[in-house]
Every structure is written in structure tokens, then in C-alpha cells.
């Protein structure tokens, strides 16, 4: 039987070039309960391809987004460093674009209101757009008006008709998570006032490859974005990128600033050309650049397993920290179960008492580390490494050490 032909979600070209094949994996947010341990679990192929025409790195869509996102376990406010990052963003935007009581800020995938709350506090009117009803409810309770829906061209037009157009449309870590990127970007254009500004933050593909961040590939994360590919996608919908910033978040992200092509009020800044040239110089517009990544990933797996096997042979006790989406890719791809990790911990009570998808490692409250006195704590959300090392530094009391798996195994004494 031949495989069905795969098509690029942006330009519809045939997808024939493999970026990395991570085998079969369950959905990363489907933490399972004790009863579900006895049941059949669904696994889907986790195989990223790169488009030879537009160089969008992407996963196929196996599951309808409403199945993934309508009851989402990720509450943005559980990460303090992330909430602080968003506070700085809100202050910068108010200053740079002179936002005030006359303005309107909308956020797509506004989650529990972690970002918009900063604008509310400054007296700037806001509207959140969030598909997961359970997290939207939390936002409304904290005073962030939120409409429960997915953004697309039609819903964007309807929201603008009901609430007015937006002076700012913000979106953090959502562009990569939408299966229909064309409909989504068209939806943002529909929301945007004639002189409005779109900002989007997303992990930078350049940093994913450089930093070996293969564990940021999971089913809920459909696209892996370079600046030049995003520029192409926005241009196809009448939007121009006029500025770009690099950010340390999520292992290295970029924040783009976009406007209507017809709005000449915002000149295209020099950082746009600089970023474009850098990606060209790095080879991101040629297929060859993408071909070595699979072997880079396999070598990382061998290195991590070698470390864990040796530690277990020496009788060491190892636990995890965190149960993020990226942890589930790492654990499933490497085959790390409770044979290596006694348990993992997570500050999110929604995950505590459950088990990691596929690998069935118990998820406990962070206090469990103090009781267990492990030799090693494997940090799964390595992008929050500094925050975690500071919070859990007490493992030095019994000589415990941290292990960071990405870009390659590194042992850190607290
Ligand atoms: Zn394409």
C-alpha cells in the first residue's frame, strides 16, 4: 500500500523531505489517570517534514484541534518567569504604540488572561480569544473579557463586527499551534484596525536546529517557523512584517511586528533585513540545511540513554522535574519510563496525581523531591532551567544534582 500524499499546509506543495522522524507518540497533553493505565492508548506518528518550496517545517494534522484544545491543561500563569515576560511586553507596547483607554488590545489564544491582565491593570480595553472554555473561565474571573472560539477568517470578521477592530492583535506561541495557518493569519488581518499592529511570538526554527531542541516537536505544535517563511505567509494575506526582536523565551523565540500592507505609517525597520539575511546566510532557504537534523537527534538520544543507564547501574535514584509537552516527546522518543525516572513533579495541580502520556511516569507535587532525596533531577522544561535550579536548589543538602537533557546531557550542581 502506498502512503497518502502529504501536502504543505501553507503552499500546498507535495511534502517529500523528512526533517526528523520521532516515531509514534501520544498527544502530549493527555495526561492519564490511574484507571486509564489499564486502557489502550492512542499513538500517532511524530514525523516532521520540510516543504521544498516555502521551507515550512511541519507535522501532519492527525487530531482535530477542538479535541486538543477545548479542555487544555496548560495554564500560562503557572510559570512566574513567563508572567513577568508578559508584563514587560505590555509596558513596551503601551509606550511604543501609545496605547491608552481609547485603544483596544486583543489576544489570540489568550489562555487564562496571563497577558491581557497587564493591559487591564493599565486601563487599556482588551478582548481575549480563547478556544478552551475551562481556561477562558479563569480569565473572565480575573477580569479579562474573553470570547470562547477559534480564530479564522470568518470568526475574525464576526469578532471585529461585534467588538470593533483591534489596535493590537497579540499572539504568543499560537502561530505554530494552528493547523490551518492560512485561515488563522487571514483571521488576524480581519481583526486588525487599518493602522493596527500584530505581534506574534514563536520559537525560532533557527534556534531549534542550533540548540537541538527536537523535544519541542509534538502533535499540538504543527509548524516550526523561520522568519523568512513567516514573512512569506503573512505577505500572502496582505500583511507586512515591519520589525522583529529576538527573545530568550522557549529556548529562543522571535517576536514579529506586522501591519496591513497598505499602512505606510510604520516603516520597515533595519532588523527585518538583518534577520532575513541571517537566515539566508545560514542556508534556511535551501533544502540541504534541513537534512542533517535527524542524525543530530538520534545522537542526542544515545547520549541521554548512555547517561541514564550508567547512573542506574551505579544504583542512583533519578526523578524528573516538570511534565511539559516537550518532556513527553523526549520521554517517548527515548523510551524513558519509570525504569529510569521514579516519578516527575509539576507545579500545575491539574497534572498532579496523573501519569505522563505513553510513558506512565507518576506526576507528583514538587514537595515529593524533598521526601525522595534523589541523586539526580532531570529537568524536562529545560527552557525554565534557571528558575527550577533556584527553586529546587535544596537538593544540595543531600548532594543531589540536576541533569539537563538538551542540547546534550549536562550535569549541574546546585
Ligand atoms: Zn510549502
Coordinates of C-alpha atoms and ligand atoms in Angstrom, one line a residue:
X1 CA 0.0 0.0 0.0
X2 CA 1.3 3.4 -0.8
X3 CA 1.3 6.3 1.6
X4 CA -1.2 9.1 1.2
X5 CA 0.5 12.1 -0.4
X6 CA 1.4 14.8 2.1
X7 CA 0.8 18.5 1.2
X8 CA 2.3 21.7 2.7
X9 CA -0.2 23.4 5.0
X10 CA 0.8 26.8 3.6
X11 CA 1.6 26.5 -0.1
X12 CA 0.1 23.0 -0.9
X13 CA 3.3 21.6 -2.5
X14 CA 4.0 17.9 -2.1
X15 CA 6.0 17.2 1.1
X16 CA 8.7 14.7 0.4
X17 CA 11.6 15.8 2.5
X18 CA 11.9 14.4 6.0
X19 CA 13.2 16.7 8.8
X20 CA 13.1 14.3 11.7
X21 CA 11.1 11.1 12.5
X22 CA 10.5 10.7 16.2
X23 CA 8.4 7.5 15.9
X24 CA 5.0 7.1 17.4
X25 CA 3.8 9.3 20.3
X26 CA 0.6 10.0 22.2
X27 CA -0.7 13.6 22.4
X28 CA 1.5 15.5 24.8
X29 CA -1.3 17.0 27.0
X30 CA -3.3 13.8 27.5
X31 CA -2.0 13.0 31.0
X32 CA -3.7 9.9 32.1
X33 CA -5.4 8.8 35.3
X34 CA -4.7 5.7 37.4
X35 CA -7.8 3.9 35.9
X36 CA -6.6 4.7 32.3
X37 CA -3.3 2.9 32.9
X38 CA -5.1 -0.3 32.1
X39 CA -6.6 1.0 28.8
X40 CA -5.5 1.2 25.2
X41 CA -3.7 4.5 24.5
X42 CA -3.6 6.2 21.1
X43 CA -0.2 6.9 19.5
X44 CA 0.3 9.0 16.3
X45 CA 3.3 9.3 14.0
X46 CA 5.5 12.2 15.1
X47 CA 7.3 12.8 11.8
X48 CA 8.2 16.4 10.8
X49 CA 8.7 17.2 7.1
X50 CA 10.1 20.4 5.5
X51 CA 8.5 21.9 2.4
X52 CA 10.9 22.1 -0.5
X53 CA 9.2 25.3 -1.8
X54 CA 8.4 27.5 1.2
X55 CA 10.6 25.7 3.8
X56 CA 7.8 25.4 6.4
X57 CA 8.8 22.6 8.8
X58 CA 5.6 20.9 9.8
X59 CA 3.7 18.0 11.2
X60 CA 0.6 16.5 9.7
X61 CA -2.7 17.0 11.4
X62 CA -4.0 13.8 13.0
X63 CA -6.4 15.1 15.5
X64 CA -9.0 17.8 15.2
X65 CA -7.9 20.9 17.2
X66 CA -11.1 21.0 19.2
X67 CA -10.1 17.6 20.6
X68 CA -6.7 19.0 21.7
X69 CA -7.5 22.5 22.8
X70 CA -11.1 22.6 24.1
X71 CA -10.0 21.5 27.6
X72 CA -6.4 22.5 27.7
X73 CA -4.3 21.6 30.8
X74 CA -1.7 24.4 30.2
X75 CA -2.4 27.4 32.4
X76 CA 0.1 30.0 31.4
X77 CA 0.1 31.7 34.8
X78 CA 1.9 28.7 36.4
X79 CA 5.2 29.9 35.1
X80 CA 6.3 33.0 37.0
X81 CA 9.1 34.0 34.6
X82 CA 6.6 33.8 31.7
X83 CA 4.1 36.1 33.5
X84 CA 7.0 38.6 34.1
X85 CA 8.0 38.4 30.5
X86 CA 4.4 39.3 29.5
X87 CA 4.4 42.3 31.9
X88 CA 7.5 43.7 30.2
X89 CA 5.8 43.2 26.8
X90 CA 2.7 45.1 27.9
X91 CA 4.7 48.0 29.2
X92 CA 6.8 48.1 26.0
X93 CA 3.7 48.1 23.8
X94 CA 1.9 50.8 25.7
X95 CA 4.9 53.0 25.4
X96 CA 5.8 52.3 21.8
X97 CA 2.3 52.5 20.3
X98 CA 0.8 55.0 22.8
X99 CA -1.9 52.7 23.9
X100 CA -4.5 54.0 26.4
X101 CA -8.2 54.0 27.3
X102 CA -9.0 54.8 23.6
X103 CA -7.2 51.6 22.3
X104 CA -8.3 48.0 22.0
X105 CA -5.9 45.1 22.5
X106 CA -6.9 41.6 21.5
X107 CA -5.0 38.4 22.2
X108 CA -5.5 35.2 20.2
X109 CA -5.2 32.1 22.4
X110 CA -5.4 34.3 25.5
X111 CA -5.3 31.4 27.8
X112 CA -6.1 32.3 31.5
X113 CA -5.6 36.1 30.8
X114 CA -1.9 36.0 31.9
X115 CA -1.0 38.6 29.3
X116 CA -4.1 40.8 28.9
X117 CA -4.3 41.3 32.7
X118 CA -1.4 43.7 32.4
X119 CA -3.3 45.9 29.9
X120 CA -6.5 45.7 32.1
X121 CA -4.4 47.0 35.0
X122 CA -3.2 49.9 32.9
X123 CA -6.8 50.8 31.8
X124 CA -6.5 49.6 28.2
X125 CA -9.6 47.8 26.9
X126 CA -9.0 44.2 26.0
X127 CA -10.7 41.1 24.5
X128 CA -9.3 37.6 24.8
X129 CA -10.0 35.0 22.1
X130 CA -9.5 31.5 23.6
X131 CA -10.9 28.1 22.4
X132 CA -10.5 26.3 25.7
X133 CA -13.6 27.0 27.8
X134 CA -12.0 25.9 31.1
X135 CA -9.1 28.3 30.8
X136 CA -11.3 31.1 29.4
X137 CA -13.4 30.9 32.5
X138 CA -10.4 31.6 34.7
X139 CA -9.6 34.6 32.6
X140 CA -13.1 36.0 32.9
X141 CA -13.0 35.5 36.7
X142 CA -9.8 37.7 36.8
X143 CA -11.5 40.5 34.9
X144 CA -10.3 39.7 31.3
X145 CA -13.3 39.6 28.9
X146 CA -12.9 36.6 26.7
X147 CA -14.8 35.0 23.8
X148 CA -14.6 31.3 23.5
X149 CA -13.7 30.4 19.9
X150 CA -11.0 29.5 17.4
X151 CA -9.8 32.3 15.2
X152 CA -10.2 32.0 11.5
X153 CA -11.1 34.4 8.7
X154 CA -14.9 34.1 9.3
X155 CA -14.7 34.3 13.1
X156 CA -12.2 37.2 12.9
X157 CA -14.7 39.2 10.8
X158 CA -17.5 38.4 13.2
X159 CA -15.5 39.4 16.3
X160 CA -14.5 42.7 14.6
X161 CA -18.2 43.4 13.7
X162 CA -19.3 42.7 17.3
X163 CA -16.4 44.3 19.3
X164 CA -14.7 46.6 16.8
X165 CA -11.3 46.3 15.2
X166 CA -8.1 45.9 17.3
X167 CA -5.2 48.4 17.6
X168 CA -3.1 45.5 18.7
X169 CA -3.5 41.8 18.0
X170 CA -1.2 39.8 20.1
X171 CA -0.4 36.1 19.9
X172 CA 2.1 34.2 21.9
X173 CA 3.0 30.6 20.9
X174 CA -0.1 30.2 18.9
X175 CA 1.0 30.6 15.3
X176 CA 2.9 27.3 15.5
X177 CA -0.2 25.6 17.0
X178 CA -2.8 26.3 14.3
X179 CA -3.4 23.6 11.8
X180 CA -4.8 26.0 9.1
X181 CA -2.1 28.7 9.1
X182 CA -3.7 30.5 6.1
X183 CA -7.1 30.8 7.7
X184 CA -5.6 31.9 11.0
X185 CA -3.4 34.7 9.5
X186 CA -6.4 35.8 7.5
X187 CA -8.4 35.9 10.7
X188 CA -5.8 38.2 12.3
X189 CA -6.0 40.5 9.3
X190 CA -9.8 40.7 9.7
X191 CA -9.4 41.7 13.4
X192 CA -6.8 44.4 12.7
X193 CA -7.7 48.1 12.5
X194 CA -6.3 49.9 9.4
X195 CA -3.3 51.2 11.4
X196 CA -3.2 48.4 13.9
X197 CA -0.2 46.2 14.8
X198 CA 0.0 42.5 15.1
X199 CA 2.7 41.0 17.3
X200 CA 3.4 37.3 17.4
X201 CA 6.0 35.4 19.4
X202 CA 7.0 31.9 18.4
X203 CA 10.1 29.6 18.9
X204 CA 12.6 30.3 16.1
X205 CA 13.4 27.4 13.9
X206 CA 17.0 28.6 13.7
X207 CA 17.4 28.1 17.4
X208 CA 15.5 24.8 17.4
X209 CA 18.1 23.4 14.9
X210 CA 21.2 25.1 16.6
X211 CA 20.1 24.1 20.1
X212 CA 19.0 20.6 19.1
X213 CA 15.5 21.2 20.6
X214 CA 13.8 18.3 19.0
X215 CA 11.6 17.8 22.0
X216 CA 9.7 21.0 21.1
X217 CA 8.2 18.9 18.3
X218 CA 4.9 17.5 19.4
X219 CA 1.5 16.9 17.8
X220 CA -0.1 20.1 19.1
X221 CA 2.7 22.1 17.5
X222 CA 2.0 21.9 13.8
X223 CA 4.6 24.3 12.4
X224 CA 8.2 25.2 13.1
X225 CA 8.9 28.7 11.9
X226 CA 11.7 30.7 10.4
X227 CA 11.4 34.4 9.9
X228 CA 11.5 34.2 6.1
X229 CA 8.8 31.6 5.9
X230 CA 6.5 33.6 8.2
X231 CA 7.2 36.7 6.2
X232 CA 6.0 34.7 3.1
X233 CA 2.9 33.5 4.9
X234 CA 1.9 37.0 6.1
X235 CA 2.6 38.5 2.7
X236 CA 0.2 36.1 1.1
X237 CA -2.5 37.6 3.4
X238 CA -1.8 41.3 2.7
X239 CA 0.4 41.8 5.8
X240 CA 3.9 43.2 6.1
X241 CA 6.5 42.4 8.8
X242 CA 8.0 45.7 9.8
X243 CA 10.1 44.7 12.9
X244 CA 11.5 41.7 14.6
X245 CA 13.1 41.1 18.0
X246 CA 14.9 38.1 19.4
X247 CA 13.8 36.8 22.8
X248 CA 15.2 34.2 25.2
X249 CA 11.8 32.5 25.9
X250 CA 11.1 28.9 25.0
X251 CA 14.7 28.2 24.1
X252 CA 15.0 31.2 21.7
X253 CA 12.0 32.9 20.2
X254 CA 11.3 35.8 17.8
X255 CA 8.7 38.4 18.1
X256 CA 7.4 39.8 14.8
X257 CA 5.5 43.1 14.3
X258 CA 3.1 43.1 11.3
X259 CA 0.8 45.7 9.8
X260 CA -1.5 45.9 6.8
X261 CA 0.5 46.2 3.5
X262 CA -1.5 49.4 2.7
X263 CA -0.5 51.1 6.0
X264 CA 2.7 53.1 5.4
X265 CA 2.7 54.7 8.9
X266 CA 5.1 52.1 10.2
X267 CA 8.3 52.0 8.2
X268 CA 10.0 48.6 7.8
X269 CA 12.9 48.7 10.3
X270 CA 16.5 47.6 9.7
X271 CA 16.2 44.5 11.9
X272 CA 13.9 42.9 9.2
X273 CA 16.5 42.9 6.5
X274 CA 19.2 41.8 9.0
X275 CA 17.1 38.8 10.1
X276 CA 16.3 37.9 6.5
X277 CA 20.0 38.0 5.6
X278 CA 21.0 36.0 8.6
X279 CA 18.6 33.1 7.7
X280 CA 19.7 33.2 4.1
X281 CA 23.4 33.0 5.2
X282 CA 22.5 30.1 7.5
X283 CA 21.1 28.3 4.5
X284 CA 17.5 28.3 5.7
X285 CA 16.2 28.8 2.1
X286 CA 17.9 25.6 0.8
X287 CA 16.7 22.0 1.4
X288 CA 20.2 20.8 2.3
X289 CA 20.2 22.8 5.5
X290 CA 17.5 20.6 6.9
X291 CA 18.9 17.2 6.1
X292 CA 21.3 16.6 9.0
X293 CA 18.9 17.2 11.8
X294 CA 17.6 13.6 12.1
X295 CA 21.1 12.2 12.9
X296 CA 21.8 15.0 15.3
X297 CA 18.6 14.0 17.2
X298 CA 19.5 10.3 17.2
X299 CA 22.9 11.0 18.7
X300 CA 21.2 13.1 21.5
X301 CA 19.1 10.1 22.3
X302 CA 22.1 7.8 22.5
X303 CA 23.9 10.3 24.8
X304 CA 21.0 10.7 27.2
X305 CA 20.3 6.9 27.4
X306 CA 24.0 6.2 28.0
X307 CA 24.0 8.6 30.9
X308 CA 20.8 7.2 32.4
X309 CA 21.9 3.6 32.0
X310 CA 25.2 4.3 33.7
X311 CA 23.5 6.1 36.6
X312 CA 21.1 3.3 37.2
X313 CA 23.9 0.7 37.1
X314 CA 25.5 2.7 39.9
X315 CA 22.3 2.5 41.9
X316 CA 21.4 6.1 41.6
X317 CA 17.9 7.4 42.2
X318 CA 16.6 9.7 39.4
X319 CA 13.4 11.7 39.3
X320 CA 12.0 14.3 36.8
X321 CA 11.1 17.9 37.1
X322 CA 8.1 19.0 35.1
X323 CA 5.5 17.3 32.8
X324 CA 5.6 19.7 29.9
X325 CA 4.7 18.8 26.3
X326 CA 8.4 18.8 25.4
X327 CA 9.1 16.3 28.2
X328 CA 6.6 13.9 26.7
X329 CA 8.3 13.9 23.3
X330 CA 11.7 13.4 24.9
X331 CA 10.5 10.5 27.2
X332 CA 8.5 8.7 24.5
X333 CA 11.2 9.1 21.8
X334 CA 14.0 7.9 24.1
X335 CA 11.9 5.2 25.8
X336 CA 12.4 6.6 29.3
X337 CA 9.8 5.3 31.7
X338 CA 9.6 4.5 35.4
X339 CA 12.6 2.1 34.8
X340 CA 14.7 5.3 34.8
X341 CA 12.6 8.0 36.5
X342 CA 10.8 7.1 39.8
X343 CA 8.4 10.0 39.2
X344 CA 8.3 13.5 37.9
X345 CA 6.8 16.6 39.6
X346 CA 4.8 19.5 38.3
X347 CA 3.5 22.7 40.0
X348 CA 0.3 22.5 38.0
X349 CA -2.3 20.8 40.2
X350 CA -4.2 19.7 37.1
X351 CA -1.4 17.3 36.3
X352 CA -0.6 16.0 39.8
X353 CA -1.9 12.5 40.5
X354 CA -1.8 11.7 36.8
X355 CA 0.7 9.9 34.7
X356 CA 2.8 11.1 31.7
X357 CA 1.2 10.0 28.4
X358 CA 2.7 6.9 26.8
X359 CA 5.5 6.5 29.4
X360 CA 3.2 6.3 32.5
X361 CA 5.6 8.1 34.9
X362 CA 3.6 9.3 38.0
X363 CA 3.3 13.1 38.3
X364 CA 3.5 14.3 41.9
X365 CA 3.6 17.7 43.6
X366 CA 7.0 19.3 43.8
X367 CA 7.4 18.5 47.5
X368 CA 7.9 14.9 46.6
X369 CA 11.5 15.7 45.7
X370 CA 12.4 16.6 49.3
X371 CA 11.0 13.3 50.6
X372 CA 12.6 11.1 47.9
X373 CA 16.1 12.7 48.2
X374 CA 17.1 11.7 44.6
X375 CA 20.7 11.7 43.3
X376 CA 19.6 13.4 40.0
X377 CA 16.7 15.6 39.0
X378 CA 16.2 15.5 35.2
X379 CA 14.8 18.9 34.2
X380 CA 12.3 18.4 31.4
X381 CA 11.3 22.0 30.7
X382 CA 15.0 23.0 30.2
X383 CA 13.9 26.4 29.0
X384 CA 13.0 27.1 32.6
X385 CA 16.3 25.7 33.9
X386 CA 17.4 28.7 35.9
X387 CA 14.1 29.1 37.6
X388 CA 14.0 25.5 38.6
X389 CA 17.6 25.3 39.8
X390 CA 16.8 28.3 42.0
X391 CA 13.6 26.8 43.4
X392 CA 14.8 23.2 43.9
X393 CA 18.4 24.2 44.9
X394 CA 17.8 22.5 48.3
X395 CA 18.8 19.1 46.7
X396 CA 22.4 20.2 47.5
X397 CA 21.5 19.3 51.2
X398 CA 22.0 15.6 50.2
X399 CA 24.4 16.1 47.3
X400 CA 21.7 15.9 44.6
X401 CA 22.4 17.3 41.1
X402 CA 20.4 18.5 38.1
X403 CA 20.6 16.9 34.7
X404 CA 19.6 19.0 31.6
X405 CA 19.0 16.8 28.6
X406 CA 19.1 19.4 25.8
X407 CA 21.2 20.2 23.7
X408 CA 23.3 17.4 25.2
X409 CA 23.4 15.8 28.6
X410 CA 24.8 18.3 31.2
X411 CA 25.0 17.7 34.9
X412 CA 24.7 20.8 37.1
X413 CA 25.5 21.0 40.8
X414 CA 23.1 23.4 42.5
Ligands
LIG1 ZN1 5.2 25.0 1.4

